[in-house]
Each structure stands twice: as C-alpha cells, then as structure tokens.
GROMACS .gro file of C-alpha atoms in nm:
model
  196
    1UNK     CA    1 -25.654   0.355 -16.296
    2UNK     CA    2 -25.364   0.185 -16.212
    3UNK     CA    3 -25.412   0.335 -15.816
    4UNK     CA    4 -25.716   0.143 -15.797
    5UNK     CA    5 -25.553  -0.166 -15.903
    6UNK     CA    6 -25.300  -0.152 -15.653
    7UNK     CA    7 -25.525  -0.047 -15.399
    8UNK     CA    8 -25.797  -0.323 -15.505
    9UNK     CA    9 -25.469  -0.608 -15.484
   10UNK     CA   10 -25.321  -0.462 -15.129
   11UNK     CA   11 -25.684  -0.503 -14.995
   12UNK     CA   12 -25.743  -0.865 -15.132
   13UNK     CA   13 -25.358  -0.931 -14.982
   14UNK     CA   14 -25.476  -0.711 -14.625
   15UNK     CA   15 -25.786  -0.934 -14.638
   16UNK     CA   16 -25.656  -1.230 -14.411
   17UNK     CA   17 -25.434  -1.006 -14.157
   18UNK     CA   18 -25.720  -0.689 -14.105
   19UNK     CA   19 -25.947  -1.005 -14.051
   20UNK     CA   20 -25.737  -1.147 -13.811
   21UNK     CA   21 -25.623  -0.796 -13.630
   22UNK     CA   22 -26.003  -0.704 -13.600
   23UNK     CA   23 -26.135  -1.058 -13.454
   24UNK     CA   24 -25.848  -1.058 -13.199
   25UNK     CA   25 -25.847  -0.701 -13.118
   26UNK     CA   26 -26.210  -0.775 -13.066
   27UNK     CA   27 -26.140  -1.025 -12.797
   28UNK     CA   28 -25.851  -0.845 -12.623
   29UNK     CA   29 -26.117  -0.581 -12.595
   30UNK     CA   30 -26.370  -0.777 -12.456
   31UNK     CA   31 -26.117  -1.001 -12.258
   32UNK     CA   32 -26.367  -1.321 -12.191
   33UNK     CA   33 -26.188  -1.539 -11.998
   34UNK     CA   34 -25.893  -1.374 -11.922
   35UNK     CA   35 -25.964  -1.388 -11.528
   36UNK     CA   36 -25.892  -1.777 -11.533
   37UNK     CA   37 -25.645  -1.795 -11.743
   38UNK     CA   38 -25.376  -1.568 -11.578
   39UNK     CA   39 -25.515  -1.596 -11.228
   40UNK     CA   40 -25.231  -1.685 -10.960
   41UNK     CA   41 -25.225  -2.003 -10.833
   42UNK     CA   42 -25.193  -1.914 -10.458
   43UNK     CA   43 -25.035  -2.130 -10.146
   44UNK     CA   44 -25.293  -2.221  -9.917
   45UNK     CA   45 -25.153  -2.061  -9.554
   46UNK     CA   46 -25.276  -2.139  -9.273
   47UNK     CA   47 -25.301  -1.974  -8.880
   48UNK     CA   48 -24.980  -2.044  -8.681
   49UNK     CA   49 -24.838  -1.969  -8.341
   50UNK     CA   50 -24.535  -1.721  -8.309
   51UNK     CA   51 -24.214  -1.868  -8.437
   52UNK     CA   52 -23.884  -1.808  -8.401
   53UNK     CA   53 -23.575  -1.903  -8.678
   54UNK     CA   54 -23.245  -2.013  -8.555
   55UNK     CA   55 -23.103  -2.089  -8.897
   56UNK     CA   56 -22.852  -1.843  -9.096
   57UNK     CA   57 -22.653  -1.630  -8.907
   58UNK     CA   58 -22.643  -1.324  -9.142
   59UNK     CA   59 -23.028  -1.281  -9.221
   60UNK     CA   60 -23.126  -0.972  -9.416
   61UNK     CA   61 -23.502  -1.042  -9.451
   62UNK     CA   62 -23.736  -1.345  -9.348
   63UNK     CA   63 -24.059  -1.446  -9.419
   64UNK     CA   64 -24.250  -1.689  -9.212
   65UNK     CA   65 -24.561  -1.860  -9.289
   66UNK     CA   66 -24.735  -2.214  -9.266
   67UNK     CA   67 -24.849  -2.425  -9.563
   68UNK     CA   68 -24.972  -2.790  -9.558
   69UNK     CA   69 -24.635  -2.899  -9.547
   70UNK     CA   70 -24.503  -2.698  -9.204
   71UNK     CA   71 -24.325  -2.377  -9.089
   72UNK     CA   72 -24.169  -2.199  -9.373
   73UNK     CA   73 -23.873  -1.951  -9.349
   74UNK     CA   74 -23.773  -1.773  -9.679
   75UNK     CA   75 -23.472  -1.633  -9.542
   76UNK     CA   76 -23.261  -1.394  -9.761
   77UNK     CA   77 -22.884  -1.357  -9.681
   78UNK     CA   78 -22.620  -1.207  -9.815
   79UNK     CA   79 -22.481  -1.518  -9.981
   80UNK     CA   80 -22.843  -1.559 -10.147
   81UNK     CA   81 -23.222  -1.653 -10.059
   82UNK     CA   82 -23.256  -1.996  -9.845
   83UNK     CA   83 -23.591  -2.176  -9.839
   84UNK     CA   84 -23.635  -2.320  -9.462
   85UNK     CA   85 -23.893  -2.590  -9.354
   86UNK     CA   86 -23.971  -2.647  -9.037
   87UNK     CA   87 -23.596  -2.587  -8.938
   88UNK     CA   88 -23.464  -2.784  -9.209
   89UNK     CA   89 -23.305  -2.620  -9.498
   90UNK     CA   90 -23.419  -2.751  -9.816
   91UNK     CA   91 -23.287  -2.630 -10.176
   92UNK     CA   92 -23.504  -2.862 -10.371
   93UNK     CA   93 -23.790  -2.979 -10.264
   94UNK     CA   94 -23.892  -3.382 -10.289
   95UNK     CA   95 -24.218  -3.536 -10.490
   96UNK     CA   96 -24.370  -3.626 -10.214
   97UNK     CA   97 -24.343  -3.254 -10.050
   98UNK     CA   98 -24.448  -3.085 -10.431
   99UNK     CA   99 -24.713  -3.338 -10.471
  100UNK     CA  100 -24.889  -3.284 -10.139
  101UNK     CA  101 -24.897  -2.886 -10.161
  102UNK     CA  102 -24.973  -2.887 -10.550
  103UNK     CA  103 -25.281  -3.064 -10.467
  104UNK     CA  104 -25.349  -2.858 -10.178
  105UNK     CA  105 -25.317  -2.557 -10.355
  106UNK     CA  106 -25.567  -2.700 -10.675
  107UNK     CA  107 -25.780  -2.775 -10.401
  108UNK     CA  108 -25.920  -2.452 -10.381
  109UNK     CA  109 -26.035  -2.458 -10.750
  110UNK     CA  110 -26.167  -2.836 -10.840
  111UNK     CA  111 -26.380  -2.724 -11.130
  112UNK     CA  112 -26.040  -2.541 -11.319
  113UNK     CA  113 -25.737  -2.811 -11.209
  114UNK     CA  114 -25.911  -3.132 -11.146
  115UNK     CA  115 -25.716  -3.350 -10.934
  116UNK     CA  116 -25.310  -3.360 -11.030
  117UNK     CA  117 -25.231  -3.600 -11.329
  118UNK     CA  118 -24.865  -3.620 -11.311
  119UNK     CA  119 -24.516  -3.437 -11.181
  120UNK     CA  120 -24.161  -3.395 -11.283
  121UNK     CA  121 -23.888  -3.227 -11.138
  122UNK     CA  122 -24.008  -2.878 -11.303
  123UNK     CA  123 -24.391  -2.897 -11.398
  124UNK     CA  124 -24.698  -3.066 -11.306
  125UNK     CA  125 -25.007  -3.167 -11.513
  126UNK     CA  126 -25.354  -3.180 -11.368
  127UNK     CA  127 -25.664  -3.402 -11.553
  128UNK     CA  128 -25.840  -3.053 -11.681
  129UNK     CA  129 -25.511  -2.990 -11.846
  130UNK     CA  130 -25.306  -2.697 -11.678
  131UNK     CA  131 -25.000  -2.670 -11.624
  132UNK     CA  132 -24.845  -2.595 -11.308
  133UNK     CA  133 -24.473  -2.469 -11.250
  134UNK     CA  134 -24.333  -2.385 -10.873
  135UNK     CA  135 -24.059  -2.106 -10.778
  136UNK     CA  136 -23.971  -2.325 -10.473
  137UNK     CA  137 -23.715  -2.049 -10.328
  138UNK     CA  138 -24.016  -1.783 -10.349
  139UNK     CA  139 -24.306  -2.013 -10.264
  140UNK     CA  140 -24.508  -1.944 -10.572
  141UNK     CA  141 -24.687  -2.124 -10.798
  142UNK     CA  142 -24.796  -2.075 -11.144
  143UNK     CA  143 -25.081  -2.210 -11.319
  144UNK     CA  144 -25.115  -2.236 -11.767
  145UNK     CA  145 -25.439  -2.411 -11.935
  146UNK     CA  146 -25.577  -2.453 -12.215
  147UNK     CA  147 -25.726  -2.111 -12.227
  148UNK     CA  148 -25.364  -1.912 -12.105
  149UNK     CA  149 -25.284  -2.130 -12.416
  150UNK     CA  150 -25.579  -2.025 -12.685
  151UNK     CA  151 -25.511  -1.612 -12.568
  152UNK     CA  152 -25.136  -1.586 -12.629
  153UNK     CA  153 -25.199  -1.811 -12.943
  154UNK     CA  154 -25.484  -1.509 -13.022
  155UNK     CA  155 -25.219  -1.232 -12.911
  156UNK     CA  156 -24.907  -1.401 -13.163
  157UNK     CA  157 -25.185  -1.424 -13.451
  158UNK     CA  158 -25.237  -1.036 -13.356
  159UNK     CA  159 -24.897  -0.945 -13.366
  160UNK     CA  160 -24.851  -1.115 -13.679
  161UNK     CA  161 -24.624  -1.396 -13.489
  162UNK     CA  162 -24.698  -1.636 -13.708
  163UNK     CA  163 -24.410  -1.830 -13.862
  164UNK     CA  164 -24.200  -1.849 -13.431
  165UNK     CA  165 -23.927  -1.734 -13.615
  166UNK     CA  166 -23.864  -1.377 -13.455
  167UNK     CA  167 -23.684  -1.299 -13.771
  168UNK     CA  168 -23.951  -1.392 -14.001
  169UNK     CA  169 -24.219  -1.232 -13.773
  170UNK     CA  170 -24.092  -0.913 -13.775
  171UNK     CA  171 -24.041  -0.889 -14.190
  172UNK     CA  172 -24.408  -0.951 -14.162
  173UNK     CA  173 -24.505  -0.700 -13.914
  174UNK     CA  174 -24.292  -0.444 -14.126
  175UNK     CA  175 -24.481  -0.553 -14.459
  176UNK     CA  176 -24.833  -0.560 -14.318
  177UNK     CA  177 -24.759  -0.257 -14.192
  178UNK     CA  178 -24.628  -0.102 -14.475
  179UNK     CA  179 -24.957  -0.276 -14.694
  180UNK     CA  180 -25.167  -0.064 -14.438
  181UNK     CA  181 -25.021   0.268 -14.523
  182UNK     CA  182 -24.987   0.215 -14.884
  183UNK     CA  183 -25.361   0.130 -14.885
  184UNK     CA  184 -25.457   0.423 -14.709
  185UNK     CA  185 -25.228   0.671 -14.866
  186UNK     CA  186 -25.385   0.478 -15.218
  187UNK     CA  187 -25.735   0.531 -15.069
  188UNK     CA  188 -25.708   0.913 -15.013
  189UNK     CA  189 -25.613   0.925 -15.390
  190UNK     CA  190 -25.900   0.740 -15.522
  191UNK     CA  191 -26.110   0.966 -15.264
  192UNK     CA  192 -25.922   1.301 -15.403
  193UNK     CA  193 -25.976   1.160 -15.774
  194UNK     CA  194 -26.342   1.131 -15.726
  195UNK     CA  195 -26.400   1.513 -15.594
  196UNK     CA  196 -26.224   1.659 -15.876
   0.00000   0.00000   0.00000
C-alpha cells in the first residue's frame, strides 16, 4: 500500500517536468524552424580582379576577398590576425563601414531581418527583431531572433534550466532524475505485486 502512495505522489510531482520533457523532446524531434533560426548570416562577396597585399611583412596565411565595402585581407601573422581593407589596416571597424555591410548582408533575406533598426559598438537590431553580432577580425556575422530565442528557451525548459542559477539547475536535474527512477523502480513493484 504504502508503494502505491509514493508512486501515486512522485507521479503527481513528475507531472509538470515528464510534461515538459515530452512536449520539448517532441519539438527537438521534429525541429520546425530550426533552419532559420541558426542559419549563418553570410557576407555578401563579390567577383574581383587578382590582388596583391603589400602589408605585414611576416604573413603566415591570407585571405582575400571583396565585400560591399572593398578588398579585404585577413592576414594572420605571427604577432596575431590583422583585418586589411583595401590596404588600410583597420582593428575596429567604424558605423558607417558596419552599417553599410550589415544591411548588405540582411539584404539577402528581407522577409527574416527587415531593414536594420539600430547599431552599437557590439550588436545590431533589425525591425523583425534579430539580433546581429560581427567577428570583425574573421569577417563573420551572426544572426539571433525571436525564434533562436523561443528554441534555447524550449532546450533550458528540457534540461530542467529553469531557475539560471547553474547551481540550482543542476539540484533539479539530480532530483527529477532521481523522481524518475524511484517511480519506475516503484512501478515494477506494483507490477510484481499484482502477478503474485
């Protein structure tokens, strides 16, 4: 008797989390949306005549490619990676520079960035609501909306990340965890009880 109590209040408690494990296990398996939301937000290139770079004197590897903005030279030397443009070296790009190939790249894609909103120093807001960040020394961009948002929320509520406290979470994923084997190990008594 008192095995089916306690496996009766473990599944009332397991109620919320199995609830929430099987709804976003469902969607991880299904993945709808995922494409979007953790696309690549790629640099629009475009065709250029053979270049050559007359910049660093100990260059280990180059790349060399033309965006919106001009020639590009990533240039990696031995005291560290240096981001060329059109034979000026530039560490930090301006706002005027970001702004013009952030909205080239968004270009490609009105429907999912809209036109750009606004830009700081280290991230950029467009009007559908992503947000873009920049590796300026790697030429990459990286694109977050509201759906990259709404699936990592899905994948914390999954991984019983619930309180942001890594602490906190982890108690949680020890308990739940610990709830699921107690209420099978109290469901294969019940089932042993009943076939004697």
């Amino acid at each position: 008797m008192i095995v089916r109590k306690i496996h009766r209040m473990i599944g009332l408690f397991m109620t919320v989390p199995f609830f929430a494990w099987a709804l976003t296990g469902f969607v991880f398996f299904i993945r709808p949306g995922y494409g979007p939301a953790y696309a690549s937000l790629p640099i629009k290139k475009y065709p250029m005549a053979p270049t050559a770079f007359e910049g660093s004197q100990e260059v280990l590897a180059i790349q060399t490619f033309r965006t919106i903005l001009g020639i590009h030279h990533l240039v990696e030397t031995s005291a560290g990676a240096e981001h060329w443009l059109d034979g000026n070296r530039i560490d930090t790009p301006d706002e005027s520079l970001l702004r013009l190939l952030l909205e080239d790249a968004i270009s490609a894609d009105p429907a999912r960035y809209g036109q750009l909103e606004s830009l700081t120093d280290e991230s950029a807001q467009t009007t559908t609501g992503v947000n873009l960040t920049w590796n300026w020394s790697q030429m990459r961009l990286y694109q977050s909306g509201k759906d990259t948002r709404l699936i990592d929320m899905l994948y914390k509520i999954h991984y019983l990340q619930w309180t942001g406290l890594k602490w906190v979470d982890r108690i949680l994923g020890v308990v739940g965890l610990l709830c699921v084997l107690a209420l099978a190990i109290a469901g294969l008594l019940l089932w042993r009880r009943s076939r004697t």
